[in-house]
Coordinates of C-alpha atoms and ligand atoms in Angstrom, one line a residue:
M11 CA 23.5 -72.2 -180.5
H12 CA 22.0 -68.7 -181.3
S13 CA 23.4 -67.3 -184.0
Q14 CA 24.8 -64.0 -183.8
K15 CA 24.2 -62.1 -187.3
H16 CA 24.4 -58.6 -186.3
T17 CA 24.0 -55.7 -188.8
I18 CA 25.0 -52.5 -188.5
V19 CA 24.3 -49.5 -191.3
S20 CA 25.3 -46.1 -191.0
S21 CA 24.0 -43.2 -192.4
P22 CA 25.5 -39.6 -192.7
G23 CA 23.8 -36.4 -192.4
K24 CA 23.3 -33.8 -195.0
V25 CA 23.9 -29.7 -195.6
L26 CA 22.4 -28.3 -198.2
L27 CA 24.7 -26.1 -199.7
A28 CA 22.8 -24.5 -202.1
G29 CA 19.1 -25.5 -204.2
G30 CA 17.2 -24.7 -200.7
Y31 CA 13.5 -24.0 -202.3
L32 CA 14.4 -25.1 -206.1
V33 CA 15.0 -28.4 -205.3
L34 CA 11.8 -29.2 -204.6
D35 CA 11.4 -28.1 -208.3
R36 CA 12.4 -30.6 -210.8
S37 CA 12.8 -28.0 -212.9
Y38 CA 16.6 -26.8 -210.3
S39 CA 19.2 -28.9 -208.9
G40 CA 21.2 -28.1 -206.0
L41 CA 24.3 -29.7 -203.9
V42 CA 23.8 -31.7 -201.3
V43 CA 27.2 -32.6 -198.6
A44 CA 26.9 -35.5 -196.5
T45 CA 29.2 -35.2 -193.0
S46 CA 31.2 -37.3 -191.3
S47 CA 28.0 -37.3 -188.3
R48 CA 26.6 -40.7 -188.7
F49 CA 23.6 -42.2 -187.4
Y50 CA 24.2 -46.3 -186.8
S51 CA 21.5 -48.5 -186.6
S52 CA 22.2 -52.0 -184.7
V53 CA 20.4 -55.1 -185.9
Q54 CA 21.2 -58.5 -183.4
P55 CA 18.9 -61.6 -182.5
L56 CA 16.6 -61.0 -179.8
P57 CA 17.3 -63.3 -176.8
A58 CA 14.3 -65.4 -175.6
S59 CA 15.1 -64.1 -171.5
S60 CA 14.8 -60.7 -172.3
S61 CA 12.0 -58.5 -170.4
A62 CA 10.7 -57.0 -174.4
A63 CA 10.1 -61.0 -175.4
S64 CA 8.2 -61.8 -172.5
I65 CA 5.3 -58.8 -172.7
S66 CA 3.1 -61.2 -174.2
T67 CA 3.6 -64.4 -176.8
P68 CA 3.1 -63.2 -180.6
Q69 CA 5.1 -64.9 -183.3
G70 CA 7.9 -62.6 -183.2
I71 CA 8.9 -59.5 -181.4
I72 CA 11.2 -56.5 -182.7
S73 CA 12.5 -54.1 -180.1
V74 CA 13.9 -50.9 -180.5
R75 CA 15.9 -48.6 -178.9
A76 CA 17.0 -45.4 -179.5
G77 CA 20.2 -45.9 -177.6
Q78 CA 21.8 -42.4 -176.0
F79 CA 18.0 -41.2 -174.8
P80 CA 16.4 -42.5 -171.6
S81 CA 15.4 -45.9 -172.4
Q82 CA 12.1 -45.8 -170.3
S83 CA 11.2 -43.7 -172.4
S84 CA 13.0 -44.6 -175.7
T85 CA 12.3 -48.0 -176.6
W86 CA 9.4 -48.8 -178.7
I87 CA 8.3 -53.0 -178.5
Y88 CA 6.4 -54.5 -181.4
S89 CA 5.0 -57.5 -181.3
I90 CA 5.0 -59.5 -185.2
S91 CA 2.0 -61.6 -185.8
I92 CA 0.2 -63.8 -188.4
E93 CA -3.6 -64.2 -188.7
N94 CA -5.3 -65.6 -191.3
D95 CA -3.6 -63.8 -194.4
Q96 CA -2.2 -60.4 -193.0
L97 CA 1.0 -59.7 -190.9
I98 CA -0.2 -57.5 -188.3
I99 CA 2.3 -55.3 -186.4
K100 CA 1.6 -53.8 -182.7
Q101 CA 3.1 -51.8 -180.8
T102 CA 3.1 -53.2 -177.1
N103 CA 3.9 -50.1 -175.4
Q104 CA 1.9 -47.2 -175.8
D105 CA 0.8 -45.9 -173.0
V106 CA 4.5 -46.2 -171.6
V107 CA 6.4 -44.7 -174.3
G108 CA 4.2 -42.9 -177.0
K109 CA 4.5 -43.6 -180.3
N110 CA 7.4 -42.8 -182.9
K111 CA 6.3 -42.2 -185.7
F112 CA 8.8 -42.8 -187.9
I113 CA 10.4 -45.7 -186.5
Y114 CA 6.9 -47.5 -186.3
I115 CA 6.5 -46.6 -190.3
T116 CA 9.6 -47.3 -191.7
L117 CA 9.4 -50.9 -190.0
F118 CA 6.3 -50.7 -191.6
Q119 CA 6.9 -50.3 -194.6
T120 CA 10.1 -52.1 -194.4
L121 CA 8.4 -55.5 -193.2
A122 CA 5.6 -55.0 -196.3
L123 CA 8.6 -55.1 -198.8
A124 CA 10.6 -57.1 -197.1
Y125 CA 7.2 -59.5 -197.5
E126 CA 6.5 -59.1 -201.1
K127 CA 10.9 -59.9 -201.9
I128 CA 9.9 -62.8 -200.7
A129 CA 6.8 -63.5 -202.3
T130 CA 8.1 -62.2 -205.7
T131 CA 12.1 -64.3 -205.9
T132 CA 11.6 -67.4 -203.4
D133 CA 9.0 -70.2 -203.9
K134 CA 7.4 -69.4 -201.1
K135 CA 3.7 -67.4 -202.0
G136 CA 0.9 -65.5 -200.0
V137 CA 0.7 -66.8 -196.4
D138 CA 3.9 -69.0 -196.8
A139 CA 6.1 -66.1 -197.8
G140 CA 4.7 -64.1 -194.0
R141 CA 6.1 -67.5 -192.3
E142 CA 9.2 -66.8 -194.0
L143 CA 9.5 -63.5 -193.2
L144 CA 8.8 -64.1 -189.5
N145 CA 11.0 -67.2 -189.6
R146 CA 14.0 -65.1 -190.7
I147 CA 12.5 -61.8 -188.1
T148 CA 13.0 -65.1 -185.4
D149 CA 15.8 -67.3 -187.1
D150 CA 13.9 -70.3 -187.2
G151 CA 12.3 -70.0 -184.1
Q152 CA 15.7 -69.1 -181.9
S153 CA 15.9 -66.5 -181.5
A154 CA 12.2 -63.8 -180.1
G155 CA 12.6 -61.7 -182.5
L156 CA 15.1 -58.4 -183.1
D157 CA 16.6 -56.4 -181.0
L158 CA 17.5 -52.8 -182.5
V159 CA 19.7 -50.2 -181.4
V160 CA 19.9 -46.8 -183.2
L161 CA 22.2 -43.8 -182.2
A162 CA 23.0 -40.7 -183.7
D163 CA 26.8 -38.5 -183.6
N164 CA 26.7 -36.1 -180.8
D165 CA 26.3 -33.7 -184.0
F166 CA 23.3 -34.2 -184.3
Y167 CA 22.3 -32.9 -181.0
S168 CA 22.4 -30.0 -179.9
Q169 CA 25.2 -30.4 -177.1
R170 CA 24.9 -27.3 -175.5
E171 CA 23.8 -28.2 -171.8
Q172 CA 26.5 -31.4 -172.5
L173 CA 28.8 -28.5 -172.5
S174 CA 27.6 -26.8 -170.0
A175 CA 27.4 -29.6 -167.5
L176 CA 30.9 -30.2 -167.8
S177 CA 31.7 -26.3 -167.7
L178 CA 33.5 -26.5 -171.4
P179 CA 33.2 -23.3 -173.3
T180 CA 31.0 -23.9 -176.9
K181 CA 34.6 -24.9 -178.5
I182 CA 35.2 -27.1 -181.4
D183 CA 37.7 -28.9 -178.7
S184 CA 35.6 -29.1 -176.2
L185 CA 33.2 -31.0 -178.3
S186 CA 36.2 -33.4 -179.2
S187 CA 36.0 -34.1 -175.6
L188 CA 32.7 -35.5 -175.5
Q189 CA 32.0 -39.1 -175.1
P190 CA 30.7 -40.9 -178.0
F191 CA 27.2 -40.7 -178.0
T192 CA 26.8 -38.7 -174.9
P193 CA 23.7 -40.1 -173.1
L194 CA 21.1 -37.2 -172.8
P195 CA 18.7 -36.4 -170.7
R196 CA 15.6 -35.7 -172.3
P197 CA 13.0 -37.8 -174.6
I198 CA 13.6 -36.8 -178.3
P199 CA 10.8 -34.2 -178.0
Q200 CA 11.8 -32.2 -175.8
T201 CA 15.8 -32.1 -176.8
N202 CA 17.1 -30.0 -179.3
K203 CA 18.4 -31.1 -182.7
T204 CA 20.4 -28.9 -184.5
G205 CA 19.9 -29.5 -188.4
L206 CA 21.9 -32.7 -189.9
G207 CA 18.5 -34.0 -190.7
S208 CA 18.0 -36.9 -188.1
S209 CA 14.6 -38.3 -188.9
A210 CA 16.1 -38.7 -192.9
A211 CA 19.1 -40.4 -191.4
L212 CA 17.4 -42.6 -189.3
V213 CA 14.6 -44.2 -191.3
T214 CA 17.3 -45.2 -194.1
S215 CA 19.6 -46.3 -191.7
L216 CA 17.6 -48.3 -190.3
V217 CA 15.9 -50.2 -193.8
A218 CA 18.9 -50.8 -194.7
S219 CA 20.2 -52.5 -191.6
L220 CA 16.9 -54.1 -191.9
L221 CA 16.5 -55.0 -195.5
S222 CA 20.2 -56.6 -195.1
H223 CA 19.7 -58.4 -191.5
L224 CA 16.8 -60.3 -193.2
D225 CA 18.7 -60.9 -196.6
I226 CA 16.8 -58.6 -198.9
V227 CA 19.2 -56.4 -199.9
S228 CA 22.8 -56.8 -200.0
L229 CA 24.5 -53.2 -199.5
P230 CA 27.3 -53.3 -201.8
S231 CA 30.8 -53.2 -199.7
N232 CA 32.5 -50.7 -202.3
P233 CA 30.9 -47.2 -202.1
T234 CA 32.0 -46.6 -205.9
E235 CA 29.9 -49.1 -206.6
A236 CA 27.2 -46.8 -205.3
N237 CA 25.6 -44.8 -207.3
S238 CA 24.6 -48.2 -210.1
N239 CA 23.8 -50.8 -207.3
E240 CA 20.6 -52.4 -207.7
S241 CA 19.8 -52.7 -204.0
L242 CA 21.2 -49.6 -203.1
Q243 CA 18.7 -48.4 -204.6
L244 CA 15.9 -50.6 -203.3
V245 CA 16.8 -48.8 -200.0
H246 CA 16.4 -45.3 -201.2
S247 CA 13.6 -45.3 -202.7
L248 CA 12.2 -47.4 -199.6
A249 CA 13.1 -44.8 -197.3
Q250 CA 11.9 -41.9 -199.1
F251 CA 8.3 -43.2 -199.3
A252 CA 8.9 -44.5 -195.6
H253 CA 9.9 -40.3 -194.6
C254 CA 7.6 -39.0 -196.7
L255 CA 5.0 -41.1 -195.2
A256 CA 6.0 -40.2 -191.7
Q257 CA 6.2 -36.4 -192.4
G258 CA 3.1 -36.4 -193.1
K259 CA 4.2 -34.8 -196.6
V260 CA 6.6 -35.2 -199.5
G261 CA 9.4 -33.1 -199.6
S262 CA 12.1 -32.8 -202.3
G263 CA 14.0 -35.7 -200.2
F264 CA 17.6 -34.7 -200.7
D265 CA 18.2 -35.6 -197.0
V266 CA 17.7 -39.3 -198.3
S267 CA 18.9 -38.6 -201.0
S268 CA 22.1 -37.7 -199.2
A269 CA 21.8 -40.7 -196.7
V270 CA 21.9 -43.1 -199.3
F271 CA 24.2 -42.1 -201.9
G272 CA 26.4 -38.8 -199.6
T273 CA 27.6 -35.8 -201.5
H274 CA 25.8 -35.0 -204.9
I275 CA 24.2 -33.4 -207.0
F276 CA 20.8 -33.8 -206.6
K277 CA 17.3 -33.7 -208.8
R278 CA 14.4 -34.7 -206.8
F279 CA 12.4 -37.4 -207.9
S280 CA 8.5 -36.1 -209.6
P281 CA 6.4 -36.3 -206.4
S282 CA 3.9 -38.1 -208.4
I283 CA 5.5 -41.6 -208.2
L284 CA 4.7 -42.1 -204.3
T285 CA 0.9 -40.8 -205.2
P286 CA -0.3 -44.5 -205.3
L287 CA 1.4 -45.3 -201.8
M288 CA 0.7 -42.4 -199.9
D289 CA -3.1 -43.1 -198.5
G290 CA -2.4 -47.0 -197.6
S291 CA -3.1 -48.4 -194.4
L292 CA -0.9 -48.1 -191.6
D293 CA -3.1 -51.5 -190.0
S294 CA -2.1 -54.6 -191.1
I295 CA 0.5 -56.2 -194.2
H296 CA -2.2 -58.0 -196.8
L297 CA -0.9 -61.3 -197.6
S298 CA -1.2 -61.2 -200.9
S299 CA -0.4 -59.4 -204.6
P300 CA 2.8 -56.8 -204.0
T301 CA 1.4 -53.5 -203.8
L302 CA 5.0 -51.4 -202.8
L303 CA 6.9 -53.6 -205.1
P304 CA 6.1 -51.6 -207.9
V305 CA 5.8 -48.3 -207.6
L306 CA 9.5 -48.7 -205.6
D307 CA 10.6 -50.4 -208.5
P308 CA 14.1 -48.1 -208.8
S309 CA 13.7 -48.9 -212.5
K310 CA 10.4 -46.3 -212.0
W311 CA 12.0 -43.5 -210.3
D312 CA 13.8 -40.7 -212.3
Q313 CA 16.0 -38.7 -209.2
K314 CA 19.1 -37.9 -210.5
T315 CA 22.4 -38.0 -208.1
T316 CA 25.8 -36.4 -210.5
A317 CA 28.9 -36.8 -208.5
F318 CA 29.9 -34.0 -206.6
R319 CA 33.0 -33.0 -204.0
L320 CA 34.5 -30.8 -202.2
P321 CA 38.4 -29.4 -203.2
K322 CA 40.6 -30.9 -201.0
G323 CA 41.8 -29.1 -198.5
L324 CA 39.1 -27.2 -198.5
R325 CA 36.7 -28.3 -195.5
L326 CA 32.7 -27.2 -194.8
I327 CA 32.7 -25.8 -191.2
L328 CA 29.3 -25.6 -190.2
A329 CA 27.3 -23.7 -186.1
D330 CA 24.3 -24.6 -184.8
V331 CA 22.9 -20.8 -184.5
D332 CA 20.4 -20.8 -181.2
A333 CA 19.0 -17.0 -181.7
G334 CA 16.2 -17.7 -179.7
T335 CA 13.8 -17.5 -182.3
D336 CA 11.5 -20.2 -183.8
T337 CA 12.1 -20.7 -187.4
P338 CA 8.4 -21.9 -188.5
S339 CA 7.6 -23.6 -191.5
F340 CA 8.8 -21.0 -194.5
V341 CA 8.5 -23.6 -197.3
G342 CA 4.6 -23.4 -197.8
K343 CA 5.3 -19.6 -197.6
V344 CA 8.0 -19.2 -199.9
L345 CA 5.9 -21.6 -202.3
A346 CA 3.1 -19.6 -201.6
W347 CA 4.9 -16.0 -203.3
R348 CA 6.2 -17.6 -205.7
K349 CA 2.9 -18.9 -206.7
N350 CA 1.1 -15.1 -206.8
H351 CA 4.4 -13.8 -208.0
P352 CA 5.0 -16.0 -210.8
E353 CA 7.1 -13.0 -213.1
V354 CA 9.6 -12.0 -210.3
A355 CA 9.9 -15.0 -209.0
Q356 CA 10.6 -16.6 -212.2
K357 CA 13.4 -14.9 -212.6
L358 CA 15.0 -14.9 -209.0
W359 CA 14.4 -19.1 -209.5
D360 CA 16.9 -18.5 -212.4
D361 CA 19.4 -16.0 -211.4
L362 CA 19.8 -18.2 -208.0
D363 CA 19.9 -21.1 -209.9
K364 CA 22.4 -19.3 -212.0
A365 CA 24.5 -18.6 -208.8
N366 CA 24.3 -22.1 -207.3
M367 CA 25.4 -24.0 -210.7
Q368 CA 28.5 -21.3 -211.2
L369 CA 29.2 -23.0 -207.3
E370 CA 29.2 -26.6 -208.8
R371 CA 31.8 -25.1 -211.6
L372 CA 34.1 -23.8 -209.3
L373 CA 34.4 -26.2 -206.9
T374 CA 34.4 -28.6 -210.0
E375 CA 37.1 -27.0 -211.4
L376 CA 38.9 -26.5 -208.0
V377 CA 38.6 -30.1 -207.9
A378 CA 40.6 -30.7 -211.4
R379 CA 43.4 -28.1 -210.0
E380 CA 44.0 -30.5 -206.9
K381 CA 46.2 -32.2 -209.4
D382 CA 48.7 -29.0 -209.9
E383 CA 52.3 -29.3 -208.3
D384 CA 51.5 -25.7 -206.1
Y385 CA 48.1 -27.0 -205.6
E386 CA 48.3 -27.7 -202.0
E387 CA 50.9 -25.0 -201.7
T388 CA 48.7 -22.3 -202.6
V389 CA 45.5 -23.3 -200.8
G390 CA 48.0 -23.7 -197.7
W391 CA 48.8 -20.6 -198.1
M392 CA 45.8 -18.6 -198.8
G393 CA 44.1 -20.1 -194.9
E394 CA 46.5 -16.7 -193.8
R395 CA 44.9 -14.4 -195.6
H396 CA 42.3 -12.9 -197.0
I397 CA 40.9 -14.6 -199.6
E398 CA 39.8 -11.7 -201.8
D399 CA 43.4 -10.0 -202.1
H400 CA 45.2 -12.7 -203.9
K401 CA 44.7 -14.1 -207.9
E402 CA 48.6 -15.0 -207.9
N403 CA 47.5 -18.1 -209.7
P404 CA 44.4 -20.3 -211.0
T405 CA 44.1 -22.0 -207.6
A406 CA 43.9 -18.9 -205.7
V407 CA 41.3 -17.4 -209.1
L408 CA 39.4 -20.5 -208.3
L409 CA 39.0 -19.5 -204.7
Y410 CA 38.3 -15.7 -205.0
E411 CA 36.0 -16.5 -207.1
I412 CA 34.3 -19.2 -205.6
R413 CA 34.6 -16.5 -202.8
L414 CA 32.3 -14.2 -204.9
T415 CA 29.7 -17.0 -206.3
L416 CA 28.9 -17.9 -202.6
F417 CA 28.1 -13.9 -202.1
I418 CA 25.8 -13.4 -204.7
I419 CA 23.7 -16.5 -203.7
R420 CA 23.5 -14.5 -200.3
D421 CA 22.5 -11.3 -202.3
F422 CA 19.3 -13.9 -204.3
Q423 CA 18.3 -15.1 -201.1
R424 CA 17.9 -12.2 -199.3
R425 CA 15.9 -10.8 -202.8
M426 CA 13.9 -14.0 -202.0
S427 CA 13.9 -13.3 -197.9
E428 CA 12.8 -9.5 -198.5
L429 CA 9.9 -10.5 -201.4
S430 CA 8.5 -13.7 -199.8
G431 CA 8.6 -12.2 -196.0
V432 CA 10.3 -15.3 -194.7
A433 CA 13.4 -14.3 -193.1
I434 CA 16.0 -16.7 -195.3
E435 CA 18.9 -15.1 -194.5
P436 CA 17.8 -12.7 -191.3
P437 CA 19.7 -9.8 -191.0
E438 CA 21.1 -11.2 -187.8
Q439 CA 22.9 -14.4 -189.8
T440 CA 24.2 -11.7 -192.1
R441 CA 26.1 -9.5 -189.9
L442 CA 27.1 -13.1 -187.9
L443 CA 28.5 -14.3 -191.9
D444 CA 29.9 -11.4 -193.1
A445 CA 32.4 -11.2 -190.3
C446 CA 33.4 -14.5 -190.1
S447 CA 33.6 -13.7 -193.2
E448 CA 35.8 -10.9 -193.5
L449 CA 38.3 -13.5 -191.7
E450 CA 41.9 -15.3 -193.6
G451 CA 41.6 -18.1 -194.5
V452 CA 37.6 -18.3 -194.7
I453 CA 35.8 -18.6 -198.3
G454 CA 33.0 -17.5 -197.0
G455 CA 29.4 -19.5 -196.4
G456 CA 26.0 -18.7 -196.1
V457 CA 22.2 -20.6 -194.4
P458 CA 21.6 -24.2 -195.3
G459 CA 19.1 -25.5 -196.7
A460 CA 16.0 -23.4 -195.4
G461 CA 17.6 -20.9 -193.8
G462 CA 16.5 -19.0 -191.0
Y463 CA 18.2 -18.5 -187.9
D464 CA 18.8 -21.7 -186.9
A465 CA 22.2 -23.3 -188.4
L466 CA 25.0 -21.2 -190.8
F467 CA 27.9 -22.8 -192.7
L468 CA 31.1 -21.9 -193.6
L469 CA 34.2 -23.5 -197.0
I470 CA 37.2 -22.2 -195.4
I471 CA 40.9 -23.9 -196.1
D472 CA 41.7 -26.9 -193.9
T473 CA 43.6 -25.5 -191.1
P474 CA 43.9 -25.6 -187.5
S475 CA 44.5 -22.0 -187.5
V476 CA 41.9 -21.5 -190.2
T477 CA 39.1 -23.0 -187.4
S478 CA 40.4 -22.0 -184.3
R479 CA 39.7 -18.0 -185.7
V480 CA 36.5 -19.0 -186.7
D481 CA 35.9 -20.9 -183.4
K482 CA 36.8 -18.0 -181.4
L483 CA 34.8 -15.7 -183.5
W484 CA 30.8 -17.9 -182.7
S485 CA 32.4 -18.2 -178.9
E486 CA 32.6 -14.7 -178.7
W487 CA 30.0 -13.8 -180.9
T488 CA 26.9 -12.2 -178.1
E489 CA 24.3 -11.2 -180.7
M490 CA 23.4 -15.0 -180.4
S491 CA 24.2 -18.5 -179.3
V492 CA 26.8 -20.2 -182.2
C493 CA 28.0 -23.3 -181.4
P494 CA 29.6 -25.7 -183.8
L495 CA 29.4 -28.4 -184.6
L496 CA 32.2 -31.4 -184.9
A497 CA 31.2 -33.3 -188.3
R498 CA 33.2 -31.9 -191.4
Q499 CA 32.3 -32.9 -195.4
S500 CA 32.2 -36.1 -196.2
D501 CA 31.7 -38.2 -199.8
G502 CA 30.3 -41.6 -198.9
G503 CA 26.7 -42.3 -198.0
L504 CA 25.6 -45.6 -196.7
K505 CA 27.5 -47.5 -195.3
V506 CA 28.0 -51.1 -193.9
E507 CA 29.8 -50.7 -190.6
R508 CA 31.9 -53.8 -188.5
L509 CA 31.5 -52.6 -184.6
S510 CA 35.1 -52.8 -183.9
D511 CA 35.8 -49.8 -186.3
V512 CA 33.1 -47.3 -185.1
K513 CA 35.0 -45.8 -181.8
G514 CA 32.7 -46.1 -178.5
L515 CA 30.1 -47.5 -180.2
A516 CA 30.5 -50.9 -178.6
E517 CA 30.2 -49.5 -175.6
A518 CA 27.2 -47.5 -176.7
L519 CA 25.0 -51.1 -177.5
G520 CA 26.3 -52.4 -174.3
S521 CA 28.5 -55.1 -175.8
Ligands
LIG25 N1 17.6 -41.2 -181.8 C1 17.0 -41.3 -182.4 N2 16.1 -41.8 -182.4 C2 14.5 -42.3 -182.8 N3 13.4 -41.4 -183.1 C3 14.6 -40.3 -183.8 C4 16.4 -39.7 -182.9 N4 15.9 -39.1 -183.5 C5 15.0 -38.8 -184.7 N5 14.0 -39.7 -184.3 C6 12.7 -39.2 -185.1 O1 12.6 -38.0 -186.1 C7 11.5 -37.4 -185.8 C8 11.9 -35.9 -186.1 O2 12.4 -35.6 -187.2 P1 11.9 -34.4 -187.8 O3 11.1 -33.2 -186.4 O4 11.6 -34.6 -189.3 O5 13.7 -33.2 -187.7 P2 15.0 -33.2 -188.8 O6 14.7 -32.7 -189.4 O7 16.3 -33.9 -187.5 O8 14.5 -35.2 -189.2 C9 12.0 -37.8 -183.9 O9 9.7 -37.2 -183.5 C10 11.1 -39.4 -183.4 O10 10.7 -39.5 -184.5
LIG26 C1 13.5 -25.5 -198.4 C2 14.3 -27.2 -198.6 O1 14.3 -26.9 -200.4 C3 14.8 -27.2 -197.6 C4 15.1 -27.7 -196.5 O2 16.1 -28.0 -195.9 P1 16.9 -28.2 -194.6 O3 18.3 -28.5 -194.3 O4 16.7 -26.5 -194.0 O5 16.0 -29.2 -193.9 P2 14.9 -29.5 -192.8 O6 16.0 -30.7 -192.3 O7 13.5 -30.3 -192.9 O8 15.7 -28.3 -191.7 C5 12.8 -27.7 -198.5 C6 13.7 -28.9 -199.0 O9 13.9 -29.6 -200.1 O10 12.8 -30.5 -198.9

């Protein structure tokens, strides 16, 4: 009898509301909000009769399919075998589908860590621990290996073409009528992303689902334990490592951090932690003494995740903007300018940080007001009004101050744009954000993360009439094409899922 063990783990997308560029430096923090849109990784035994298994006769096969993309060009198959004292992982269909660096590196490093965990926590050592890992991959020889499917909520990729094929306008209601995990016509490199952080959510959910399926970690079922949970911490450090290696650089890691821990105040890890691992071999895993565990051990990591959430009654709403302009990599240019103008930059960084932290303080003060008797009523009432016109009670005053702070943050970001010559909030985005901020019930907004032309966020009062005002303005905007996303804020991070709880997942997996 084949075991029917099925592991599904999801990770949220991200929006860096405040702290772009600053969070690259450990002296500053940022506000990262996780989204309700998620990335799912499903792991099941690969039947011995499957076509992937018939390719060759190695000791194990791991097949990874990107479920919503054309399957001929989006299934990566890897053979796993032990030769002498090495575990060899080889893609068997590279000539047909090419490589997927994020998947290969994540698989490689996750198996390397799984091996090290087995070798250090069980009585199996060296090659025996490698065999134990292979046994876990093939369910003691009962299956050919593992069948992985990764699926992203529709929000991760632009749905403009899918909407237009159905003659639907680029509006929120149209998006909710698309089927979950809508099939996309072209391979991943030719598909437009929306900026929710597909690779970080992919890597994180892959790491967690594989480690959990192979019984290397036991993921918490209660998300409140998240920050102190040793298994999640290990998933975090491994996902950060794999993601950095696949990207070819050590970024701040806020995207992986929110994919694991959800919404929080983020302070990065010291990049030097990863230095000893960044040049390691990606050919084979030596079945000898551990090299990853000493570095990835959570006790060696110094990132800080402080609890934070958006107040009830407020909604984060996002748009994918298509200005026909390529946003080049901004980070190098901004950091070069900072280096060449240390004094002006220091003052600007400190002023912007003050405004970012003020935003965090005000939002947290509003959270504390949630239990006020008139909180809900005031927030709902403000949905029909211009936020700056009302200061009747402490809740209204806080909403007004949050609005002011969002404007101050944008002022500093435009100053950063002017000084560095990088279009962080380009004039087209200024015009759109200003127009949105004029609407009743819109508190304010900004450009998330690195900024540019690609995306924007608004903080609004969460009522259908405010959403529809924004939706209307976006759909009628002519200077740039603005397409809403369905996502809203969500506090939770990595989550173990039950197949029946995720709408459309069983159908998308073909189960
Ligand atoms: N659904 C998916 N299935 C498999 N790989 C994916 C998927 N989505 C994204 N990826 C991987 O992530 C890469 C995109 O990463 P990146 O350019 O950093 O975008 P992002 O900013 O969305 O993380 C793709 O080239 C691919 O390797
Ligand atoms: C500049 C940054 O601080 C923020 C970039 O945030 P984005 O959300 O723009 O990131 P991408 O997903 O890579 O497009 C760089 C960083 O923190 O790594």
